[in-house]
Amino acid sequence: MIDTKLLRQEQAIKAKQIILTDNFVIPNLIAGADVGFEEKGSVTRAAMVVMRWPSLAIVEYHIARIPTEFPYIPGLLSFREYPALLAVWEKLQHKPDLIMVDGQGIAHPRRFGVASHLALLLDIPTIGIAKKRLCGHHEALDETVESCQPLNDNNEQIGWVFRSKKRCKPLYISPGHKISLDTSLLWVKRCIKGYRLPEPTRWADGIASNRAFFNRMKQNLA
DNA sequence: GCGACAG
DNA sequence: ATCTTGTCGC
């Protein structure tokens, strides 16, 4: 069986290596990463899209499918998703300077969400962009677009709750590694183009889910 | 003991 | 995450 106790200790130890200062100024390439499951969860599918900044034109995208070997356990999500993420990463011909990951960065009980774990494995700056809260608390947000509140946990800020679009649930943004809280929010804002999700994550999600709209767009770019 | 709980 | 059509609201 899985030794959750040991894995949590591992997270706490690796979290000490996380750097929350900026390691870059302006990225040339920004990637979006998303993970999903198929065949009733037996197959893990990861997608990555690399976009050029500031045009946000798609440079390349890939999908990797591997057998799932770890269950979903709140707080231990990265152990379930990182193998597939490393698999897609290998397919990239252009390595990005920054990756926006679907999930939490340091907004995690032990400050080690999937975005942080991936960043440490790849040694690339990442930002965690989650659609739901895992931990932490915050003041209520107004309905206004751009409305933002710090996400705190145990007297420390671990991220931001940001309303990227009107009448939409807010995003939970937190640095993964090698980027600060402020810069994380800044780049997410810069990549919001009228939709709830920032372009990198939005495209990674769309390409992975194989939706009609995205398939048409891919053809237009081919 | 009772909730909360990324994807 | 995933299973799934139409439908209510701006």
PDB file of C-alpha atoms (C1' of nucleotides) in Angstrom:
ATOM      1  CA  MET A   1       0.000   0.000   0.000  1.00  0.00           C
ATOM      2  CA  ILE A   2       0.981   3.666  -0.162  1.00  0.00           C
ATOM      3  CA  ASP A   3       2.915   5.141   2.707  1.00  0.00           C
ATOM      4  CA  THR A   4       1.160   8.501   2.844  1.00  0.00           C
ATOM      5  CA  LYS A   5       2.971   9.382   6.016  1.00  0.00           C
ATOM      6  CA  LEU A   6       6.326   9.064   4.282  1.00  0.00           C
ATOM      7  CA  LEU A   7       5.199  10.949   1.186  1.00  0.00           C
ATOM      8  CA  ARG A   8       4.006  13.866   3.284  1.00  0.00           C
ATOM      9  CA  GLN A   9       7.380  13.972   4.980  1.00  0.00           C
ATOM     10  CA  GLU A  10       9.015  13.947   1.564  1.00  0.00           C
ATOM     11  CA  GLN A  11       6.904  16.936   0.545  1.00  0.00           C
ATOM     12  CA  ALA A  12       7.833  18.865   3.670  1.00  0.00           C
ATOM     13  CA  ILE A  13      11.521  18.233   3.029  1.00  0.00           C
ATOM     14  CA  LYS A  14      11.459  19.118  -0.660  1.00  0.00           C
ATOM     15  CA  ALA A  15       9.376  22.206   0.032  1.00  0.00           C
ATOM     16  CA  LYS A  16      12.442  23.687   1.743  1.00  0.00           C
ATOM     17  CA  GLN A  17      14.122  23.866  -1.658  1.00  0.00           C
ATOM     18  CA  ILE A  18      11.388  26.069  -3.112  1.00  0.00           C
ATOM     19  CA  ILE A  19      12.604  29.539  -4.037  1.00  0.00           C
ATOM     20  CA  LEU A  20      10.065  32.361  -3.994  1.00  0.00           C
ATOM     21  CA  THR A  21      12.150  35.001  -5.714  1.00  0.00           C
ATOM     22  CA  ASP A  22      12.080  35.751  -9.437  1.00  0.00           C
ATOM     23  CA  ASN A  23      14.499  33.829 -11.571  1.00  0.00           C
ATOM     24  CA  PHE A  24      13.673  35.545 -14.862  1.00  0.00           C
ATOM     25  CA  VAL A  25      12.564  38.907 -16.203  1.00  0.00           C
ATOM     26  CA  ILE A  26      10.682  38.475 -19.444  1.00  0.00           C
ATOM     27  CA  PRO A  27      10.068  34.931 -20.712  1.00  0.00           C
ATOM     28  CA  ASN A  28      10.380  34.197 -24.432  1.00  0.00           C
ATOM     29  CA  LEU A  29       8.357  31.014 -24.145  1.00  0.00           C
ATOM     30  CA  ILE A  30       5.537  30.265 -21.738  1.00  0.00           C
ATOM     31  CA  ALA A  31       4.030  26.789 -21.472  1.00  0.00           C
ATOM     32  CA  GLY A  32       0.672  25.623 -20.198  1.00  0.00           C
ATOM     33  CA  ALA A  33       0.259  22.179 -18.612  1.00  0.00           C
ATOM     34  CA  ASP A  34      -2.837  20.146 -17.890  1.00  0.00           C
ATOM     35  CA  VAL A  35      -3.489  16.578 -16.739  1.00  0.00           C
ATOM     36  CA  GLY A  36      -6.561  14.455 -17.254  1.00  0.00           C
ATOM     37  CA  PHE A  37      -7.614  10.817 -16.999  1.00  0.00           C
ATOM     38  CA  GLU A  38      -9.058   8.301 -19.434  1.00  0.00           C
ATOM     39  CA  GLU A  39     -10.265   4.707 -19.356  1.00  0.00           C
ATOM     40  CA  LYS A  40     -11.900   5.153 -15.971  1.00  0.00           C
ATOM     41  CA  GLY A  41      -8.690   6.591 -14.562  1.00  0.00           C
ATOM     42  CA  SER A  42      -6.395   3.792 -15.652  1.00  0.00           C
ATOM     43  CA  VAL A  43      -4.657   6.103 -18.125  1.00  0.00           C
ATOM     44  CA  THR A  44      -3.125   9.454 -17.221  1.00  0.00           C
ATOM     45  CA  ARG A  45      -2.958  11.992 -20.020  1.00  0.00           C
ATOM     46  CA  ALA A  46      -0.808  15.133 -19.823  1.00  0.00           C
ATOM     47  CA  ALA A  47      -0.780  17.971 -22.319  1.00  0.00           C
ATOM     48  CA  MET A  48       1.636  20.850 -22.735  1.00  0.00           C
ATOM     49  CA  VAL A  49       1.427  23.832 -25.047  1.00  0.00           C
ATOM     50  CA  VAL A  50       4.360  26.167 -25.641  1.00  0.00           C
ATOM     51  CA  MET A  51       3.512  29.739 -26.584  1.00  0.00           C
ATOM     52  CA  ARG A  52       5.716  32.656 -27.549  1.00  0.00           C
ATOM     53  CA  TRP A  53       5.570  35.827 -25.497  1.00  0.00           C
ATOM     54  CA  PRO A  54       4.088  38.377 -26.087  1.00  0.00           C
ATOM     55  CA  SER A  55       2.266  37.153 -29.188  1.00  0.00           C
ATOM     56  CA  LEU A  56       1.003  34.023 -27.404  1.00  0.00           C
ATOM     57  CA  ALA A  57       1.279  32.240 -30.754  1.00  0.00           C
ATOM     58  CA  ILE A  58       1.467  28.469 -30.370  1.00  0.00           C
ATOM     59  CA  VAL A  59       4.975  27.176 -30.944  1.00  0.00           C
ATOM     60  CA  GLU A  60       4.160  23.505 -30.331  1.00  0.00           C
ATOM     61  CA  TYR A  61       1.975  21.199 -28.271  1.00  0.00           C
ATOM     62  CA  HIS A  62       2.116  17.539 -27.262  1.00  0.00           C
ATOM     63  CA  ILE A  63       0.123  14.952 -25.374  1.00  0.00           C
ATOM     64  CA  ALA A  64       1.492  11.965 -23.439  1.00  0.00           C
ATOM     65  CA  ARG A  65      -0.486   9.007 -22.144  1.00  0.00           C
ATOM     66  CA  ILE A  66       0.878   6.582 -19.563  1.00  0.00           C
ATOM     67  CA  PRO A  67      -0.693   4.054 -17.212  1.00  0.00           C
ATOM     68  CA  THR A  68      -1.903   5.551 -13.921  1.00  0.00           C
ATOM     69  CA  GLU A  69      -0.054   4.170 -10.917  1.00  0.00           C
ATOM     70  CA  PHE A  70      -1.127   6.383  -8.029  1.00  0.00           C
ATOM     71  CA  PRO A  71      -4.619   7.202  -6.684  1.00  0.00           C
ATOM     72  CA  TYR A  72      -6.045  10.639  -6.069  1.00  0.00           C
ATOM     73  CA  ILE A  73      -5.397  11.672  -2.492  1.00  0.00           C
ATOM     74  CA  PRO A  74      -5.986  15.326  -1.553  1.00  0.00           C
ATOM     75  CA  GLY A  75      -2.608  16.838  -0.807  1.00  0.00           C
ATOM     76  CA  LEU A  76      -0.690  14.146  -2.700  1.00  0.00           C
ATOM     77  CA  LEU A  77      -1.887  15.025  -6.199  1.00  0.00           C
ATOM     78  CA  SER A  78       1.580  15.568  -7.624  1.00  0.00           C
ATOM     79  CA  PHE A  79       2.570  11.946  -7.095  1.00  0.00           C
ATOM     80  CA  ARG A  80      -0.344  10.975  -9.333  1.00  0.00           C
ATOM     81  CA  GLU A  81       0.326  13.537 -12.051  1.00  0.00           C
ATOM     82  CA  TYR A  82       4.041  14.250 -12.370  1.00  0.00           C
ATOM     83  CA  PRO A  83       5.000  11.058 -14.261  1.00  0.00           C
ATOM     84  CA  ALA A  84       2.784  12.031 -17.204  1.00  0.00           C
ATOM     85  CA  LEU A  85       3.963  15.631 -17.019  1.00  0.00           C
ATOM     86  CA  LEU A  86       7.591  14.483 -17.286  1.00  0.00           C
ATOM     87  CA  ALA A  87       6.570  12.353 -20.266  1.00  0.00           C
ATOM     88  CA  VAL A  88       5.139  15.297 -22.218  1.00  0.00           C
ATOM     89  CA  TRP A  89       8.042  17.462 -21.189  1.00  0.00           C
ATOM     90  CA  GLU A  90      10.405  15.056 -22.979  1.00  0.00           C
ATOM     91  CA  LYS A  91       8.534  15.639 -26.214  1.00  0.00           C
ATOM     92  CA  LEU A  92       9.046  19.395 -26.245  1.00  0.00           C
ATOM     93  CA  GLN A  93      11.511  20.655 -28.821  1.00  0.00           C
ATOM     94  CA  HIS A  94      11.368  24.147 -27.301  1.00  0.00           C
ATOM     95  CA  LYS A  95      11.824  24.280 -23.531  1.00  0.00           C
ATOM     96  CA  PRO A  96       9.822  27.175 -21.962  1.00  0.00           C
ATOM     97  CA  ASP A  97      11.121  29.760 -19.492  1.00  0.00           C
ATOM     98  CA  LEU A  98       7.944  29.546 -17.429  1.00  0.00           C
ATOM     99  CA  ILE A  99       5.180  26.948 -17.032  1.00  0.00           C
ATOM    100  CA  MET A 100       1.634  27.595 -15.905  1.00  0.00           C
ATOM    101  CA  VAL A 101       0.329  24.416 -14.264  1.00  0.00           C
ATOM    102  CA  ASP A 102      -3.277  23.428 -13.601  1.00  0.00           C
ATOM    103  CA  GLY A 103      -3.227  22.918  -9.824  1.00  0.00           C
ATOM    104  CA  GLN A 104      -1.678  24.472  -6.728  1.00  0.00           C
ATOM    105  CA  GLY A 105       1.856  25.808  -6.271  1.00  0.00           C
ATOM    106  CA  ILE A 106       2.686  26.604  -2.640  1.00  0.00           C
ATOM    107  CA  ALA A 107      -1.008  27.035  -1.772  1.00  0.00           C
ATOM    108  CA  HIS A 108      -0.761  23.560  -0.278  1.00  0.00           C
ATOM    109  CA  PRO A 109      -0.747  22.204   3.313  1.00  0.00           C
ATOM    110  CA  ARG A 110       2.995  21.560   3.101  1.00  0.00           C
ATOM    111  CA  ARG A 111       3.625  24.228   0.446  1.00  0.00           C
ATOM    112  CA  PHE A 112       4.283  21.615  -2.203  1.00  0.00           C
ATOM    113  CA  GLY A 113       1.508  21.392  -4.783  1.00  0.00           C
ATOM    114  CA  VAL A 114       1.933  19.827  -8.225  1.00  0.00           C
ATOM    115  CA  ALA A 115       3.296  23.053  -9.731  1.00  0.00           C
ATOM    116  CA  SER A 116       6.035  23.179  -7.094  1.00  0.00           C
ATOM    117  CA  HIS A 117       6.879  19.497  -7.444  1.00  0.00           C
ATOM    118  CA  LEU A 118       7.151  19.738 -11.233  1.00  0.00           C
ATOM    119  CA  ALA A 119       9.278  22.874 -11.049  1.00  0.00           C
ATOM    120  CA  LEU A 120      11.763  21.203  -8.738  1.00  0.00           C
ATOM    121  CA  LEU A 121      12.015  18.165 -11.026  1.00  0.00           C
ATOM    122  CA  LEU A 122      12.531  20.291 -14.143  1.00  0.00           C
ATOM    123  CA  ASP A 123      14.291  23.249 -12.541  1.00  0.00           C
ATOM    124  CA  ILE A 124      12.001  25.609 -14.448  1.00  0.00           C
ATOM    125  CA  PRO A 125       9.888  28.440 -12.910  1.00  0.00           C
ATOM    126  CA  THR A 126       6.197  27.532 -12.528  1.00  0.00           C
ATOM    127  CA  ILE A 127       2.943  29.103 -11.420  1.00  0.00           C
ATOM    128  CA  GLY A 128       0.082  27.041 -10.003  1.00  0.00           C
ATOM    129  CA  ILE A 129      -3.361  27.947 -11.282  1.00  0.00           C
ATOM    130  CA  ALA A 130      -6.151  26.060  -9.548  1.00  0.00           C
ATOM    131  CA  LYS A 131      -9.882  26.306 -10.067  1.00  0.00           C
ATOM    132  CA  LYS A 132     -10.633  25.316  -6.486  1.00  0.00           C
ATOM    133  CA  ARG A 133      -9.151  26.018  -3.073  1.00  0.00           C
ATOM    134  CA  LEU A 134      -7.134  23.330  -1.339  1.00  0.00           C
ATOM    135  CA  CYS A 135      -6.238  25.220   1.826  1.00  0.00           C
ATOM    136  CA  GLY A 136      -5.947  28.728   3.188  1.00  0.00           C
ATOM    137  CA  HIS A 137      -8.530  31.449   3.705  1.00  0.00           C
ATOM    138  CA  HIS A 138      -9.343  34.828   2.248  1.00  0.00           C
ATOM    139  CA  GLU A 139     -11.668  37.809   2.405  1.00  0.00           C
ATOM    140  CA  ALA A 140     -14.703  37.777   0.153  1.00  0.00           C
ATOM    141  CA  LEU A 141     -14.148  39.033  -3.399  1.00  0.00           C
ATOM    142  CA  ASP A 142     -16.423  41.556  -5.035  1.00  0.00           C
ATOM    143  CA  GLU A 143     -18.080  40.617  -8.298  1.00  0.00           C
ATOM    144  CA  THR A 144     -15.824  43.029 -10.156  1.00  0.00           C
ATOM    145  CA  VAL A 145     -13.440  41.647 -12.764  1.00  0.00           C
ATOM    146  CA  GLU A 146      -9.803  41.854 -11.616  1.00  0.00           C
ATOM    147  CA  SER A 147     -11.037  41.607  -8.029  1.00  0.00           C
ATOM    148  CA  CYS A 148      -8.254  40.040  -5.988  1.00  0.00           C
ATOM    149  CA  GLN A 149      -7.561  38.919  -2.406  1.00  0.00           C
ATOM    150  CA  PRO A 150      -4.517  37.382  -0.718  1.00  0.00           C
ATOM    151  CA  LEU A 151      -4.880  33.682   0.141  1.00  0.00           C
ATOM    152  CA  ASN A 152      -3.488  33.146   3.644  1.00  0.00           C
ATOM    153  CA  ASP A 153      -2.714  30.143   5.794  1.00  0.00           C
ATOM    154  CA  ASN A 154      -1.157  30.227   9.246  1.00  0.00           C
ATOM    155  CA  ASN A 155      -0.334  33.915   9.124  1.00  0.00           C
ATOM    156  CA  GLU A 156       1.474  33.724   5.805  1.00  0.00           C
ATOM    157  CA  GLN A 157       0.356  34.537   2.299  1.00  0.00           C
ATOM    158  CA  ILE A 158       0.437  31.450   0.087  1.00  0.00           C
ATOM    159  CA  GLY A 159      -1.234  32.856  -3.017  1.00  0.00           C
ATOM    160  CA  TRP A 160      -4.037  34.928  -4.476  1.00  0.00           C
ATOM    161  CA  VAL A 161      -7.708  34.484  -5.215  1.00  0.00           C
ATOM    162  CA  PHE A 162      -8.296  36.310  -8.470  1.00  0.00           C
ATOM    163  CA  ARG A 163     -11.487  36.963 -10.432  1.00  0.00           C
ATOM    164  CA  SER A 164     -10.239  36.744 -14.031  1.00  0.00           C
ATOM    165  CA  LYS A 165     -13.652  37.086 -15.640  1.00  0.00           C
ATOM    166  CA  LYS A 166     -17.081  38.455 -14.790  1.00  0.00           C
ATOM    167  CA  ARG A 167     -19.602  36.057 -13.306  1.00  0.00           C
ATOM    168  CA  CYS A 168     -16.975  33.338 -13.069  1.00  0.00           C
ATOM    169  CA  LYS A 169     -15.578  31.563 -10.048  1.00  0.00           C
ATOM    170  CA  PRO A 170     -12.145  32.978  -9.115  1.00  0.00           C
ATOM    171  CA  LEU A 171      -8.772  31.370  -9.767  1.00  0.00           C
ATOM    172  CA  TYR A 172      -6.424  30.274  -6.976  1.00  0.00           C
ATOM    173  CA  ILE A 173      -2.969  31.437  -8.015  1.00  0.00           C
ATOM    174  CA  SER A 174       0.268  30.573  -6.241  1.00  0.00           C
ATOM    175  CA  PRO A 175       3.942  30.437  -7.170  1.00  0.00           C
ATOM    176  CA  GLY A 176       5.320  26.973  -7.841  1.00  0.00           C
ATOM    177  CA  HIS A 177       9.037  27.704  -7.679  1.00  0.00           C
ATOM    178  CA  LYS A 178      11.573  30.341  -8.720  1.00  0.00           C
ATOM    179  CA  ILE A 179       8.944  33.075  -8.879  1.00  0.00           C
ATOM    180  CA  SER A 180       7.403  35.439  -6.334  1.00  0.00           C
ATOM    181  CA  LEU A 181       3.811  35.883  -5.256  1.00  0.00           C
ATOM    182  CA  ASP A 182       3.517  39.236  -7.018  1.00  0.00           C
ATOM    183  CA  THR A 183       5.158  38.092 -10.230  1.00  0.00           C
ATOM    184  CA  SER A 184       2.938  35.000 -10.332  1.00  0.00           C
ATOM    185  CA  LEU A 185      -0.167  37.157 -10.299  1.00  0.00           C
ATOM    186  CA  LEU A 186       1.382  39.549 -12.818  1.00  0.00           C
ATOM    187  CA  TRP A 187       1.999  36.889 -15.462  1.00  0.00           C
ATOM    188  CA  VAL A 188      -1.372  35.295 -15.029  1.00  0.00           C
ATOM    189  CA  LYS A 189      -2.979  38.705 -15.557  1.00  0.00           C
ATOM    190  CA  ARG A 190      -0.873  39.281 -18.653  1.00  0.00           C
ATOM    191  CA  CYS A 191      -2.043  35.969 -20.128  1.00  0.00           C
ATOM    192  CA  ILE A 192      -5.756  36.476 -19.489  1.00  0.00           C
ATOM    193  CA  LYS A 193      -7.393  37.193 -22.851  1.00  0.00           C
ATOM    194  CA  GLY A 194     -11.095  37.327 -22.150  1.00  0.00           C
ATOM    195  CA  TYR A 195     -11.520  33.864 -20.669  1.00  0.00           C
ATOM    196  CA  ARG A 196     -11.422  32.603 -17.116  1.00  0.00           C
ATOM    197  CA  LEU A 197      -8.180  30.713 -17.652  1.00  0.00           C
ATOM    198  CA  PRO A 198      -4.917  32.278 -18.834  1.00  0.00           C
ATOM    199  CA  GLU A 199      -4.099  31.307 -22.452  1.00  0.00           C
ATOM    200  CA  PRO A 200      -1.389  28.695 -21.735  1.00  0.00           C
ATOM    201  CA  THR A 201      -3.580  26.702 -19.370  1.00  0.00           C
ATOM    202  CA  ARG A 202      -6.669  27.279 -21.463  1.00  0.00           C
ATOM    203  CA  TRP A 203      -5.032  25.869 -24.585  1.00  0.00           C
ATOM    204  CA  ALA A 204      -3.441  22.953 -22.780  1.00  0.00           C
ATOM    205  CA  ASP A 205      -6.860  22.059 -21.409  1.00  0.00           C
ATOM    206  CA  GLY A 206      -8.585  22.504 -24.744  1.00  0.00           C
ATOM    207  CA  ILE A 207      -6.074  20.460 -26.713  1.00  0.00           C
ATOM    208  CA  ALA A 208      -6.093  17.708 -24.105  1.00  0.00           C
ATOM    209  CA  SER A 209      -9.871  17.432 -24.010  1.00  0.00           C
ATOM    210  CA  ASN A 210      -9.926  17.312 -27.806  1.00  0.00           C
ATOM    211  CA  ARG A 211     -12.891  19.655 -28.072  1.00  0.00           C
ATOM    212  CA  ALA A 212     -14.182  20.595 -31.524  1.00  0.00           C
ATOM    213  CA  PHE A 213     -13.337  24.255 -31.122  1.00  0.00           C
ATOM    214  CA  PHE A 214      -9.699  23.619 -30.350  1.00  0.00           C
ATOM    215  CA  ASN A 215      -9.344  21.052 -33.106  1.00  0.00           C
ATOM    216  CA  ARG A 216     -10.490  23.638 -35.623  1.00  0.00           C
ATOM    217  CA  MET A 217      -8.055  26.156 -34.231  1.00  0.00           C
ATOM    218  CA  LYS A 218      -5.208  23.691 -34.505  1.00  0.00           C
ATOM    219  CA  GLN A 219      -6.014  23.167 -38.180  1.00  0.00           C
ATOM    220  CA  ASN A 220      -5.986  26.910 -38.765  1.00  0.00           C
ATOM    221  CA  LEU A 221      -2.487  27.008 -37.377  1.00  0.00           C
ATOM    222  CA  ALA A 222      -1.180  23.994 -39.268  1.00  0.00           C
TER     223      ALA A 222
ATOM    224  C1'  DG B   1     -14.965  13.374  17.030  1.00  0.00           C
ATOM    225  C1'  DC B   2     -16.377  16.467  12.864  1.00  0.00           C
ATOM    226  C1'  DG B   3     -15.565  18.837   8.607  1.00  0.00           C
ATOM    227  C1'  DA B   4     -12.431  19.958   4.451  1.00  0.00           C
ATOM    228  C1'  DC B   5     -10.316  18.080   0.715  1.00  0.00           C
ATOM    229  C1'  DA B   6      -6.155  20.652  -6.118  1.00  0.00           C
ATOM    230  C1'  DG B   7      -7.193  16.958 -10.187  1.00  0.00           C
TER     231       DG B   7
ATOM    232  C1'  DA C   1     -10.615  14.261 -12.970  1.00  0.00           C
ATOM    233  C1'  DT C   2     -14.874  11.858 -15.388  1.00  0.00           C
ATOM    234  C1'  DC C   3     -19.872  10.535 -16.736  1.00  0.00           C
ATOM    235  C1'  DT C   4     -23.187  14.138 -19.915  1.00  0.00           C
ATOM    236  C1'  DT C   5     -27.946  17.967 -23.047  1.00  0.00           C
ATOM    237  C1'  DG C   6     -30.081  21.172 -22.671  1.00  0.00           C
ATOM    238  C1'  DT C   7     -30.658  25.343 -20.738  1.00  0.00           C
ATOM    239  C1'  DC C   8     -30.837  29.752 -17.902  1.00  0.00           C
ATOM    240  C1'  DG C   9     -28.629  34.233 -17.830  1.00  0.00           C
ATOM    241  C1'  DC C  10     -25.808  38.142 -19.445  1.00  0.00           C
TER     242       DC C  10
END
